[in-house]
Coordinates of C-alpha atoms and ligand atoms in Angstrom, one line a residue:
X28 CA 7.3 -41.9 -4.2
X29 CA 5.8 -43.8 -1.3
X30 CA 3.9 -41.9 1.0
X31 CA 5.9 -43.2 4.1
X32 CA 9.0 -41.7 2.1
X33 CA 7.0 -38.0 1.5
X34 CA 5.1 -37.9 5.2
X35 CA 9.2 -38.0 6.6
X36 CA 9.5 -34.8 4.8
X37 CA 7.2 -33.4 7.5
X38 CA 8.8 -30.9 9.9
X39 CA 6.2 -31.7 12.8
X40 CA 4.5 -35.3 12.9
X41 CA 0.9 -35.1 11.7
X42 CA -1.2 -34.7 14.7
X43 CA -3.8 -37.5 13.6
X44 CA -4.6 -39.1 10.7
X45 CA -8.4 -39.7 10.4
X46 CA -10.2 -42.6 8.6
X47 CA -6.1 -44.0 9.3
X48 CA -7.8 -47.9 8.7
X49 CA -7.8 -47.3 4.9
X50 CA -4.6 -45.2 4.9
X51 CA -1.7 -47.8 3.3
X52 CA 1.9 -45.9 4.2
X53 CA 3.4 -48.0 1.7
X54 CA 0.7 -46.8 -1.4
X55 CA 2.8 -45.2 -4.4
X56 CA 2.0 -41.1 -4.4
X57 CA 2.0 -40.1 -8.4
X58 CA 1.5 -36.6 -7.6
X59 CA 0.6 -33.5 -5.4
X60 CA -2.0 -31.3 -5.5
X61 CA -3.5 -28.3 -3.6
X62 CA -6.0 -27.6 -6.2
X63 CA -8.7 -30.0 -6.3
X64 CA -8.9 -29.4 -10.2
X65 CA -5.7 -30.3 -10.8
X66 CA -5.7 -33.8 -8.5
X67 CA -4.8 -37.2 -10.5
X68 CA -5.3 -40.9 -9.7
X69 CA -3.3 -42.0 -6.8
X70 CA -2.2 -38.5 -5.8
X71 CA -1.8 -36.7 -2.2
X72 CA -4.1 -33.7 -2.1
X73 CA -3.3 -31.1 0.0
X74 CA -6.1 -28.8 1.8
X75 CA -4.7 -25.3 1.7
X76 CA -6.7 -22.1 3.3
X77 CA -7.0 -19.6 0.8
X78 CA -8.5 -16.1 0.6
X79 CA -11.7 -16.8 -1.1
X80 CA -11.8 -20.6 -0.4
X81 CA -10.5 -23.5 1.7
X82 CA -9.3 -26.9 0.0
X83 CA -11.0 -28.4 3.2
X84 CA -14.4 -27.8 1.3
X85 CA -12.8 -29.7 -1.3
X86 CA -12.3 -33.2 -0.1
X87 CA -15.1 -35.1 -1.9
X88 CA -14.3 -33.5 -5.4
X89 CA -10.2 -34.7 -4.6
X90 CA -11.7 -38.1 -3.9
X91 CA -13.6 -38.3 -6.7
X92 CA -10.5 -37.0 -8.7
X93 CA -9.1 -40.5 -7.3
X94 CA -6.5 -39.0 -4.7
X95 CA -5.6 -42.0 -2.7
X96 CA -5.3 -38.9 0.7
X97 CA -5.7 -35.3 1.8
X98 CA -3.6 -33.5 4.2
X99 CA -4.1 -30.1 6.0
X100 CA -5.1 -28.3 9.2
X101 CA -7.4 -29.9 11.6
X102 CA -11.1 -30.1 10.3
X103 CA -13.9 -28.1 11.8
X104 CA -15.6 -30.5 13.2
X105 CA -16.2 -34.6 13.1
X106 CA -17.6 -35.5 9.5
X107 CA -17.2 -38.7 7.5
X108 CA -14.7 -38.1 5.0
X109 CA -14.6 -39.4 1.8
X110 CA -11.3 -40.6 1.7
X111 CA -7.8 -40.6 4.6
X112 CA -7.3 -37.3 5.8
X113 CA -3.8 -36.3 7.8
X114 CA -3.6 -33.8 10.0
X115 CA -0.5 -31.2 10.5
X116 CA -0.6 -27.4 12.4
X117 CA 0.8 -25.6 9.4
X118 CA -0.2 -27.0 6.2
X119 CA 1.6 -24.4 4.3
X120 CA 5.0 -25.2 5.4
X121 CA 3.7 -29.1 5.0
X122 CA 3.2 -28.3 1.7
X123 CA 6.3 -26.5 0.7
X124 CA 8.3 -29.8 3.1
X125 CA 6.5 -31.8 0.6
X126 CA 7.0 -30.6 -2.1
X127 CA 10.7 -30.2 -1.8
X128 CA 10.9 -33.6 -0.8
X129 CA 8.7 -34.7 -4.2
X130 CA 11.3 -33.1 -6.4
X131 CA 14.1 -34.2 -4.7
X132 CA 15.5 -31.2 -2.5
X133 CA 16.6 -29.2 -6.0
X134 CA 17.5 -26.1 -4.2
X135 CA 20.2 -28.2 -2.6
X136 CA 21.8 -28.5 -5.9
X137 CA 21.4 -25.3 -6.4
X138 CA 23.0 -21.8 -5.5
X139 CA 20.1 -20.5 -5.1
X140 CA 19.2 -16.1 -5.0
X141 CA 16.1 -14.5 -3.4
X142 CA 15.5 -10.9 -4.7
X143 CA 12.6 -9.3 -2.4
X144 CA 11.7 -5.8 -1.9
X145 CA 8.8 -3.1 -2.9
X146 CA 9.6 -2.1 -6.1
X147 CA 12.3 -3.5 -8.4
X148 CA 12.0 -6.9 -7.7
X149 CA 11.3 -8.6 -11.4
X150 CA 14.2 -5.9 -12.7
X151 CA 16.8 -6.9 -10.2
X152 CA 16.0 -10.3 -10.4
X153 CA 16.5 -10.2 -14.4
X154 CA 19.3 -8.2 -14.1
X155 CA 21.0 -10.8 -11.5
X156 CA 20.2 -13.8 -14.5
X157 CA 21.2 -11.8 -17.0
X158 CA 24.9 -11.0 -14.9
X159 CA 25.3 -15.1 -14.2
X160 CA 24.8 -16.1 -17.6
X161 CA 26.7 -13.7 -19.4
X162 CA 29.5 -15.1 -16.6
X163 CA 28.6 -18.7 -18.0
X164 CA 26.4 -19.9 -15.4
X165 CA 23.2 -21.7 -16.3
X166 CA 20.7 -19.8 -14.7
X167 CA 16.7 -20.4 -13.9
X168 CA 14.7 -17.7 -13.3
X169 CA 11.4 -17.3 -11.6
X170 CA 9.8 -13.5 -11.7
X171 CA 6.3 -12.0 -11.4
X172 CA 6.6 -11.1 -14.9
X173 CA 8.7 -14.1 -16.9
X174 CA 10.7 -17.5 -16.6
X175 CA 14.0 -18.0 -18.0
X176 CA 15.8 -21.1 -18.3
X177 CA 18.4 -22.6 -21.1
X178 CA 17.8 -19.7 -23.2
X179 CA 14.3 -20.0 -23.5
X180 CA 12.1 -16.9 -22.3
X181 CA 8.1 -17.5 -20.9
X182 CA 5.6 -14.9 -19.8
X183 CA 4.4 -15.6 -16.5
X184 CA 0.4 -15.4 -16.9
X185 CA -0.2 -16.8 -13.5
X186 CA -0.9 -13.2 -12.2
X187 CA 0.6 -14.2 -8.8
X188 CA 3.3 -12.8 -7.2
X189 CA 5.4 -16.3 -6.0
X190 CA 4.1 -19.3 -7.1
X191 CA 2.6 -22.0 -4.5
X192 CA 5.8 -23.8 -3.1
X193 CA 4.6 -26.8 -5.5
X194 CA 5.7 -24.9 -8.5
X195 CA 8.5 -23.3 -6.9
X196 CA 9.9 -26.6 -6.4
X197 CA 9.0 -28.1 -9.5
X198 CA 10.6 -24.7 -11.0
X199 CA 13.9 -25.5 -9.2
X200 CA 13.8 -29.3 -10.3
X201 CA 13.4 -28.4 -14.1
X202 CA 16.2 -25.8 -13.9
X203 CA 18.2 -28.5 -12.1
X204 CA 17.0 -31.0 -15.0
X205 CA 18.4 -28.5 -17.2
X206 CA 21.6 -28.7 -15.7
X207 CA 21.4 -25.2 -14.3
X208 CA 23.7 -24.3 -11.4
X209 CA 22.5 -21.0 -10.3
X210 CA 18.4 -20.1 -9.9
X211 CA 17.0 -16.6 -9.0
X212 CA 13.5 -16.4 -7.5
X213 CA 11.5 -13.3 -7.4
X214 CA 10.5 -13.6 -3.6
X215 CA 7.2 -11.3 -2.6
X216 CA 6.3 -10.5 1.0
X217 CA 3.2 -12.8 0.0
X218 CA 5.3 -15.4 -0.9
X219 CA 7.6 -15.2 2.6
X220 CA 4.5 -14.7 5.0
X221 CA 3.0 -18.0 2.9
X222 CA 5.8 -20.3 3.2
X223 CA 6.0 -20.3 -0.5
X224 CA 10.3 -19.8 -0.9
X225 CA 10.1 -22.0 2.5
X226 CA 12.6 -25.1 1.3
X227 CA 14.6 -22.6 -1.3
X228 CA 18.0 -23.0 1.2
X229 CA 18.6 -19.6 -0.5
X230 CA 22.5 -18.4 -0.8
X231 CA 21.8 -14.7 -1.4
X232 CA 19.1 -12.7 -0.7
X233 CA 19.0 -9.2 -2.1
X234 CA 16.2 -6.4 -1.1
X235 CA 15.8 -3.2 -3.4
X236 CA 13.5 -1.0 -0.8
X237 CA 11.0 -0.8 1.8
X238 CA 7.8 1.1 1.2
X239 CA 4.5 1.0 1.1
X240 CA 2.9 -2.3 -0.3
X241 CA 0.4 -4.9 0.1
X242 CA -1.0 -3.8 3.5
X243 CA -4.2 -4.6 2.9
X244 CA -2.5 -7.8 3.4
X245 CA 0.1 -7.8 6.4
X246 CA -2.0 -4.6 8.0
X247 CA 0.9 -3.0 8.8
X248 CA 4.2 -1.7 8.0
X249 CA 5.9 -3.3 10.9
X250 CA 4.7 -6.5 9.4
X251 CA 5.5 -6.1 5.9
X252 CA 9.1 -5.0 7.2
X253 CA 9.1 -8.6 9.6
X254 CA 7.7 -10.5 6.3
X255 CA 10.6 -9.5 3.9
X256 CA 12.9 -9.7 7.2
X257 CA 12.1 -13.6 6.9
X258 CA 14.7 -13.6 3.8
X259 CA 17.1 -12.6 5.7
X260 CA 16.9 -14.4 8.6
X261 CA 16.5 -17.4 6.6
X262 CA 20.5 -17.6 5.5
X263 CA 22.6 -19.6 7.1
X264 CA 26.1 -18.9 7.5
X265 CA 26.7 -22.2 8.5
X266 CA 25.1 -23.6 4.7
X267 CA 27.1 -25.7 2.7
X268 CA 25.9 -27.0 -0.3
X269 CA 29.2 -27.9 -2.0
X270 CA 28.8 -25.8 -4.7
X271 CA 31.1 -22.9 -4.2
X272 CA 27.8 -20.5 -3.3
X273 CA 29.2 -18.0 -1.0
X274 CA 26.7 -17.2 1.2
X275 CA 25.4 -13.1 1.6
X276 CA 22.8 -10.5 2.3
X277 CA 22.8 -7.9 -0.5
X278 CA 21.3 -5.0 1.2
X279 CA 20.4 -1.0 0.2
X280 CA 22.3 1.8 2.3
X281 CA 20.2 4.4 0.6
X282 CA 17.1 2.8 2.2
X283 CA 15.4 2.6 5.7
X284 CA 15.3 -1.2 5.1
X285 CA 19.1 -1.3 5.6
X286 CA 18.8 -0.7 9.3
X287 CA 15.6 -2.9 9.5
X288 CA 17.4 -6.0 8.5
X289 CA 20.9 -5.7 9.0
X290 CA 20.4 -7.2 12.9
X291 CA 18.7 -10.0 11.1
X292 CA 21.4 -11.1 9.0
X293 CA 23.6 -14.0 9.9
X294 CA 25.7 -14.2 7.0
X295 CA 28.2 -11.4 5.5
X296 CA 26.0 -8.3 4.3
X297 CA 27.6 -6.5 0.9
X298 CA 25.7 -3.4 0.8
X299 CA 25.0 -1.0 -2.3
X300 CA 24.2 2.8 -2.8
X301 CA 24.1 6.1 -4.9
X302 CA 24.0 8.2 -1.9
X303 CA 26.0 6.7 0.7
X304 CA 29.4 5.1 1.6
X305 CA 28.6 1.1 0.5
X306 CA 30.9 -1.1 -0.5
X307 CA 29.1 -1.2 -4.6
X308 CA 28.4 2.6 -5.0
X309 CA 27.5 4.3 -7.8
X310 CA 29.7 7.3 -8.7
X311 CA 29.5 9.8 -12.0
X312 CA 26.0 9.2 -12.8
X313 CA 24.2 10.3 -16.2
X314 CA 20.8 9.8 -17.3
X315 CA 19.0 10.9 -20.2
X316 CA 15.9 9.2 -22.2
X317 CA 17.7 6.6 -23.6
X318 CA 19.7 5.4 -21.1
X319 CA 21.8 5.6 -18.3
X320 CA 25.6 5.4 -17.9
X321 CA 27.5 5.4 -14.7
X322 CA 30.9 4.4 -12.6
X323 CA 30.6 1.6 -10.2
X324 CA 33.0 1.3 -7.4
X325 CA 33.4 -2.4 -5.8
X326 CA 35.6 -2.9 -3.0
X327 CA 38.8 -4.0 -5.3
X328 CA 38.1 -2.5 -8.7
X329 CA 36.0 0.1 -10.6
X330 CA 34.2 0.2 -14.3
X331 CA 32.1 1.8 -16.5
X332 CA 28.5 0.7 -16.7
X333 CA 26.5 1.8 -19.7
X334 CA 23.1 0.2 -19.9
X335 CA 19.7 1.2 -22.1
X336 CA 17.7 1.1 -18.6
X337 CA 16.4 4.5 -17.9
X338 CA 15.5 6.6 -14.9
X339 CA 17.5 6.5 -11.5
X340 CA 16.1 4.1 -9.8
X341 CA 17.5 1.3 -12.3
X342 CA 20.9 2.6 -11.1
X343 CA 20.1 1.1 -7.8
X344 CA 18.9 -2.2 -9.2
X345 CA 22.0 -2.6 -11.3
X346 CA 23.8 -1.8 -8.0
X347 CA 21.8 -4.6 -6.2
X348 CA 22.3 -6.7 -9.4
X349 CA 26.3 -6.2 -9.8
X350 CA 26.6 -6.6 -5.9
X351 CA 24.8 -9.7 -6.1
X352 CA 27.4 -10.9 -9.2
X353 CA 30.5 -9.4 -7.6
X354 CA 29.9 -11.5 -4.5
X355 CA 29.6 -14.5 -6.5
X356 CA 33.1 -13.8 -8.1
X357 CA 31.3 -12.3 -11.7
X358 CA 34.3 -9.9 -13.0
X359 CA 33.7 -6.1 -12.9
X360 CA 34.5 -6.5 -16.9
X361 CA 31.8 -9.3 -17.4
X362 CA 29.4 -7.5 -15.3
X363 CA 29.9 -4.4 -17.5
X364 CA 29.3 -6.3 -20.6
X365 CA 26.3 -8.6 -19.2
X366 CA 24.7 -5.0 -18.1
X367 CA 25.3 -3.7 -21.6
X368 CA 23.3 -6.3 -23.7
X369 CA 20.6 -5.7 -21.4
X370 CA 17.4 -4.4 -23.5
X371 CA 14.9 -3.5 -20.7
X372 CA 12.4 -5.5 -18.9
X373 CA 9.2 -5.7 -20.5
X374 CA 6.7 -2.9 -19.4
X375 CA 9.7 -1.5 -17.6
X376 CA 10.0 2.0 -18.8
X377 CA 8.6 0.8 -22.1
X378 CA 8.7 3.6 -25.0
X379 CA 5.8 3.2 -27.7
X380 CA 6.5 4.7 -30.7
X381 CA 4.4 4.5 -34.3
X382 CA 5.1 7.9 -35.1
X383 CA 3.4 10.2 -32.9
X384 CA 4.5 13.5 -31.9
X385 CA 4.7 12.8 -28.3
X386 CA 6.3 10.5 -26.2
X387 CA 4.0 7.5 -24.2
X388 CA 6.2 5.3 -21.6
X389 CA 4.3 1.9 -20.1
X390 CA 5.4 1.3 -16.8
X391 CA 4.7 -0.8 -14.2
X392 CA 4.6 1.6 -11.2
X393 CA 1.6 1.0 -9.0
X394 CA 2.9 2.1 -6.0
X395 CA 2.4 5.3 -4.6
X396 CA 6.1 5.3 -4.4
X397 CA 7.2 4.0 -7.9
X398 CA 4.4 6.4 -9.5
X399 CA 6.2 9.3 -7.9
X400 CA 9.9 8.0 -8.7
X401 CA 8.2 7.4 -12.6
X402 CA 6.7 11.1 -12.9
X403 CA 9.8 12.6 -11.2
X404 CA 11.9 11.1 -14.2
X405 CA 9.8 11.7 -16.8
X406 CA 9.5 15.4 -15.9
X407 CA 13.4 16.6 -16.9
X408 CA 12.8 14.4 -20.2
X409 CA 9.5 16.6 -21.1
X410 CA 9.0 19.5 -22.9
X411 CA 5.7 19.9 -22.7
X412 CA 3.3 18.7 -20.3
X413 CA 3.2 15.4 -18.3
X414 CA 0.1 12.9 -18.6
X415 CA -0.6 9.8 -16.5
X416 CA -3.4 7.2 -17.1
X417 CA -3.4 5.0 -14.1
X418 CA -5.8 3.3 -11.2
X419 CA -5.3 1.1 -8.5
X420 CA -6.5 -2.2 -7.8
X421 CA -9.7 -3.7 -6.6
X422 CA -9.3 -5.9 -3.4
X423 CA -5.8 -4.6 -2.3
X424 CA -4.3 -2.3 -0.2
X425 CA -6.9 1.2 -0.3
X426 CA -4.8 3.6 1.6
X427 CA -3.1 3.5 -1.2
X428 CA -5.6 5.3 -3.3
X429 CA -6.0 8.6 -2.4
X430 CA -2.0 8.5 -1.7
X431 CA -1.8 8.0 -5.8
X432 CA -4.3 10.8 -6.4
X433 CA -2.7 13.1 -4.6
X434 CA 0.9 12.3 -6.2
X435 CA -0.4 12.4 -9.6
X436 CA -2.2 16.2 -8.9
X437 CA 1.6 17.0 -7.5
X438 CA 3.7 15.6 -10.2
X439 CA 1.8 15.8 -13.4
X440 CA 0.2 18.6 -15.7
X441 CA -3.0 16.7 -16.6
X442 CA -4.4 13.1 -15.6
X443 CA -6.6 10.3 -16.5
X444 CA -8.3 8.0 -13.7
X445 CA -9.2 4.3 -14.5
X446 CA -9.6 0.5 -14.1
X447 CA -6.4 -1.3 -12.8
X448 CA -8.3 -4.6 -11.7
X449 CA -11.4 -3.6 -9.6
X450 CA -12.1 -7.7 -9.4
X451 CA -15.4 -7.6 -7.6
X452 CA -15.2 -4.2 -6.4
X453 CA -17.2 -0.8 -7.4
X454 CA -15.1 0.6 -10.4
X455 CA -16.7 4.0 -9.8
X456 CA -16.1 3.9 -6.4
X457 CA -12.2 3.0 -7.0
X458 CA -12.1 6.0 -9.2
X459 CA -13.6 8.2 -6.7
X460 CA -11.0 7.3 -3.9
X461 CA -8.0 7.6 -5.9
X462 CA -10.0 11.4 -7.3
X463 CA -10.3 12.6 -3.4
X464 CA -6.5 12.2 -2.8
X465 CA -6.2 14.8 -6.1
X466 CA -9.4 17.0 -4.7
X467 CA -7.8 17.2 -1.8
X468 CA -4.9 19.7 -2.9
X469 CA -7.6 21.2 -5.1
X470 CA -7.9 20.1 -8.0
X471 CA -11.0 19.2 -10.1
X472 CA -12.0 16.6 -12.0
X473 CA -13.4 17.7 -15.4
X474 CA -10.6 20.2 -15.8
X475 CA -7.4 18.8 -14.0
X476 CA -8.2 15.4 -14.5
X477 CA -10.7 12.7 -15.7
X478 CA -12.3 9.9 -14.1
X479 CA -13.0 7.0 -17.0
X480 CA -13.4 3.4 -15.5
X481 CA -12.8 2.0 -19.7
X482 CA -9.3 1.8 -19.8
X483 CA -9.3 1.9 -23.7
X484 CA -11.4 5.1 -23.2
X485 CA -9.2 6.4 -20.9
X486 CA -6.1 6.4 -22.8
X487 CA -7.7 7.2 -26.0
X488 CA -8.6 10.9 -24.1
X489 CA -5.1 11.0 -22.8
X490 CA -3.9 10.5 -26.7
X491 CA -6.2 12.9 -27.9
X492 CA -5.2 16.0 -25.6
X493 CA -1.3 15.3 -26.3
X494 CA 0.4 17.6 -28.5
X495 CA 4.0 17.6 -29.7
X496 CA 6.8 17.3 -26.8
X497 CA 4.1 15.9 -24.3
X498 CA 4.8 12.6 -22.3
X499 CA 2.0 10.4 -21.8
X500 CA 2.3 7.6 -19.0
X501 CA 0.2 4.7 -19.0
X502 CA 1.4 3.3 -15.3
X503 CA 0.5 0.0 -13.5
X504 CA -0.2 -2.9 -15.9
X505 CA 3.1 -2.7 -17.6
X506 CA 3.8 -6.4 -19.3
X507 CA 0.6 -7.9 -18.0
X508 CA -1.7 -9.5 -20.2
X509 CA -5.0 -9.4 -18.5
X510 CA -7.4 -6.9 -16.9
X511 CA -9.7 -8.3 -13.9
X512 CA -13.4 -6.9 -13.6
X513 CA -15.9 -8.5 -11.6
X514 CA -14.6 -12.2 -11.9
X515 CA -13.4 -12.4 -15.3
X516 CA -10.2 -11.9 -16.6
X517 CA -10.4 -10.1 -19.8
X518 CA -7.0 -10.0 -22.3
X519 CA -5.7 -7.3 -22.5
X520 CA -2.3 -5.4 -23.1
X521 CA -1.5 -1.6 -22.5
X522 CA 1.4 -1.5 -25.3
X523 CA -1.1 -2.9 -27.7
X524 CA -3.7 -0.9 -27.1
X525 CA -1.5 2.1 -27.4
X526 CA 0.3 1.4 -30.1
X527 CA -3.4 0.2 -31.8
X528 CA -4.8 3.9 -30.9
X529 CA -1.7 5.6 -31.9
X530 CA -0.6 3.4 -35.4
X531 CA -4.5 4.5 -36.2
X532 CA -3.8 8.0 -35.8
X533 CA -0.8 9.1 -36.5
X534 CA 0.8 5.8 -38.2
X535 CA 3.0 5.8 -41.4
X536 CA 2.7 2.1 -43.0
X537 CA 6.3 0.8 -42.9
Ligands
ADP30 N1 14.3 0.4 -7.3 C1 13.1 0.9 -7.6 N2 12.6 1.9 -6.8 C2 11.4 2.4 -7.0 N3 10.6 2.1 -8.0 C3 11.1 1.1 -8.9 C4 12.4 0.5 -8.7 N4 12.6 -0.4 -9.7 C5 11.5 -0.3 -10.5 N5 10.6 0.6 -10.0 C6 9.2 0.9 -10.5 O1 8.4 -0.2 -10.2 C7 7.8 -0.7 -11.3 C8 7.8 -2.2 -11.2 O2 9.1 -2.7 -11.3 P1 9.4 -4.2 -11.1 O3 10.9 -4.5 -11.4 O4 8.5 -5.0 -11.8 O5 9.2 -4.3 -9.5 P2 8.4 -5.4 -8.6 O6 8.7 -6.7 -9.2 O7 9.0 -5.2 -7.3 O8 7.0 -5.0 -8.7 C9 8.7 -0.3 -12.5 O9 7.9 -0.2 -13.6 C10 9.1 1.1 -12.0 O10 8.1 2.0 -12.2
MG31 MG1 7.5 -8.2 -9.7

């Protein structure tokens, strides 16, 4: 693509273009890049800000790569470049404008769903794939945890919430390639306050709650609530893409959000709930270990959803799923069968089992929130006494901490402390944090609860206090494959490990 043809793309002009005398508008762009690793010959680099580094520092290494120009913000000061440099205000939505323009506009050939929210996101979203293609509908899908497209299933091993707007575009043209017609993106408050889903033209948007996330990042609730508002306000009733989309704000009635982003919706809002009057409500609701079974009443019909999801809160993300179907015209009977083949996300609510006497769940809860929703399930489905090994991450929100301490001293009989991620922080000192929140409704490490930084340790001493009718929890790594400490990132997998530890002790050979 020539770079006259991309530079268009740009909402705002560039402000200036330096070392312009060796910039040819007419030279051929063969790719774009915004990390200086990945530049090729003849591509456009683009200078992102990030939170550790700035691309801008990275202009001689993107030359050298051969990129025939750089774009971003405005550089510090006067310095001789080593190759043209263009100048926008906002390089992030420059680089999502370019990108979409790259890959030919895909989303506008798409109907295209955003599924943001606290907790529940990468569920819902699967759920919402799962719903369109059992319906027929080729569906992409882009989630923290996995891709899907044309059958075909791939971990996501980024470890980052949304991709950069280059991948989300390139995403949306391979699903397009692939002749789907429908794409859900797993849309984070990162992502929004980024401009990463900026170019998406999404349809639907769909938000599961509101809570406390990530403010280490936006500071503030008020701003986490304006981030994920930017989904909203970002549908447009007036959107047309010829396609038969019909354009709609799922929302939650059972959660403060509702009234947070109803005023900024422009399009129709189809609202779900358990515990209030929506239009998709759940009625008759039973849940037991194994699953969860329920009526769902939509505005001009009712069925009977059976599903191997467990714990309540997966009622409301099938609610937010089927709403999302239903106001795409899925029928109440295929929703019911799509919802039925579902198996479970992976570490979702995950049940290990190589024989042992007790029962260990991974889950993905790292939330204050989600642990407490998590424990508060597991308790009916206990006999005995409820473990939890968890931590809570290195370099993200604190407050959080002493908030999961505390919940875990409320809501379980025994607990283990340990690495999430530290990254480059003080594991100890993670550990000690997350132990003052548990101290502070008195209870004592050593006989309430342990503080073990190893992880494999830590479970290990979980496994070896259960006894028959326990549940053990091992909460907040769920599917991922990798542990962070210091700067490395170390494989690793809580399902393997348990079921390693557990096949060794109590294993039968089969
Ligand atoms: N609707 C919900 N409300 C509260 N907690 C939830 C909900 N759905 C899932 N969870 C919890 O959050 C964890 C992460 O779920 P996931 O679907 O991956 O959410 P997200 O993508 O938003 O992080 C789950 O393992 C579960 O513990
Ligand atoms: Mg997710």
């Amino acid at each position: 693509m020539q770079l006259q043809h991309l530079l268009a793309a740009l909402e705002q002009p560039s402000t200036s273009m330096q070392q312009s005398d060796s910039l040819d508008l007419h030279s051929e762009i063969t790719a774009l890049a915004y990390d200086s690793r990945k530049v090729e010959a003849g591509g456009l680099f683009i200078a992102v800000p990030g939170t550790h580094t700035d691309g801008r520092h990275f202009l001689a290494e993107a030359a050298r790569r051969g990129a025939s120009v750089a774009l971003g913000e405005p550089l510090p000061d006067s310095q001789t470049l080593p190759l043209p440099y263009i100048e926008v205000r906002d390089v992030r939505t420059a680089l999502a404008n370019l990108a979409c323009a790259f890959y030919g506009y895909p989303a506008q050939q798409l109907c295209t769903i955003g599924v943001t929210g606290t907790d529940g996101k990468t569920t819902t979203s699967n759920l919402i794939s799962t719903l369109l293609e059992t319906a027929g509908y080729n569906t992409g899908l882009m989630t923290t945890a996995n891709f899907k497209l044309s059958g075909q299933e791939w971990e996501n091993a980024t470890r980052q919430s949304t991709l950069e707007a280059l991948e989300v575009q390139q995403f949306l043209r391979r699903a397009l390639d692939a002749r789907a017609t429908h794409a859900v993106v797993e849309t984070t408050s990162h992502g929004l306050a980024l401009q990463r889903v900026h170019g998406c033209n999404f349809d639907v948007g769909v938000v599961t709650n509101i809570t406390h996330e990530h403010l280490d990042f936006h500071k503030t609730i008020d701003a986490y609530r304006r981030a994920k508002a930017r989904l909203f306000e970002m549908l447009d009733p007036a959107r047309d893409k010829g396609l038969g989309a019909r354009p709609v704000a799922i929302l939650n009635r059972d959660d403060v959000s509702y009234e947070v982003l109803k005023p900024y919706c422009r399009v129709p809002i189809l609202d779900y709930g358990i515990n209030s009057a929506a239009a998709v409500r759940a009625i008759d609701i039973r849940l037991d270990a194994y699953g969860t079974r329920f009526r769902v009443v939509l505005p001009d019909a009712e069925c009977l959803i059976e599903t191997q999801l467990v714990g309540g809160f997966n009622v409301s993300n099938c609610l937010a799923a089927i709403a999302t179907a239903y106001s795409q015209g899925v029928s109440p009977a295929v929703i019911a069968q799509g919802l039925a083949t579902v198996k479970g996300v992976a570490g979702r609510m995950e049940r290990i089992d190589e024989g042992q006497p007790f029962s260990v769940i991974v889950d993905y809860a790292h939330t204050p929130d989600s642990l407490e929703k998590v424990l508060a399930i597991l308790r009916p489905l206990t006999s005995g006494k409820l473990m939890v090994v968890f931590g809570s991450a290195g370099e993200r929100d604190v407050q959080k901490r002493p908030l999961m301490g505390r919940i875990a001293a409320q809501m379980a009989d025994f607990f283990v402390i340990t690495d999430e991620d530290p990254r480059e922080e003080d594991r100890e000192q993670i550990l000690s944090e997350i132990a003052a929140g548990a101290e502070a409704i008195g209870k004592r490490q050593g006989h309430d609860f342990l503080c073990i930084p190893d992880r494999t340790t830590a479970i290990q001493a979980a496994f070896t206090r259960a006894k028959r009718g326990d549940t053990v929890l091992l909460a907040g790594k769920g599917h991922e494959q990798s542990i962070i400490i210091g700067r490395e990132k170390l494989p690793w997998d809580d399902r393997q490990v348990a079921r390693k530890q557990l096949h060794n002790n109590f294993g039968v050979d089969r």
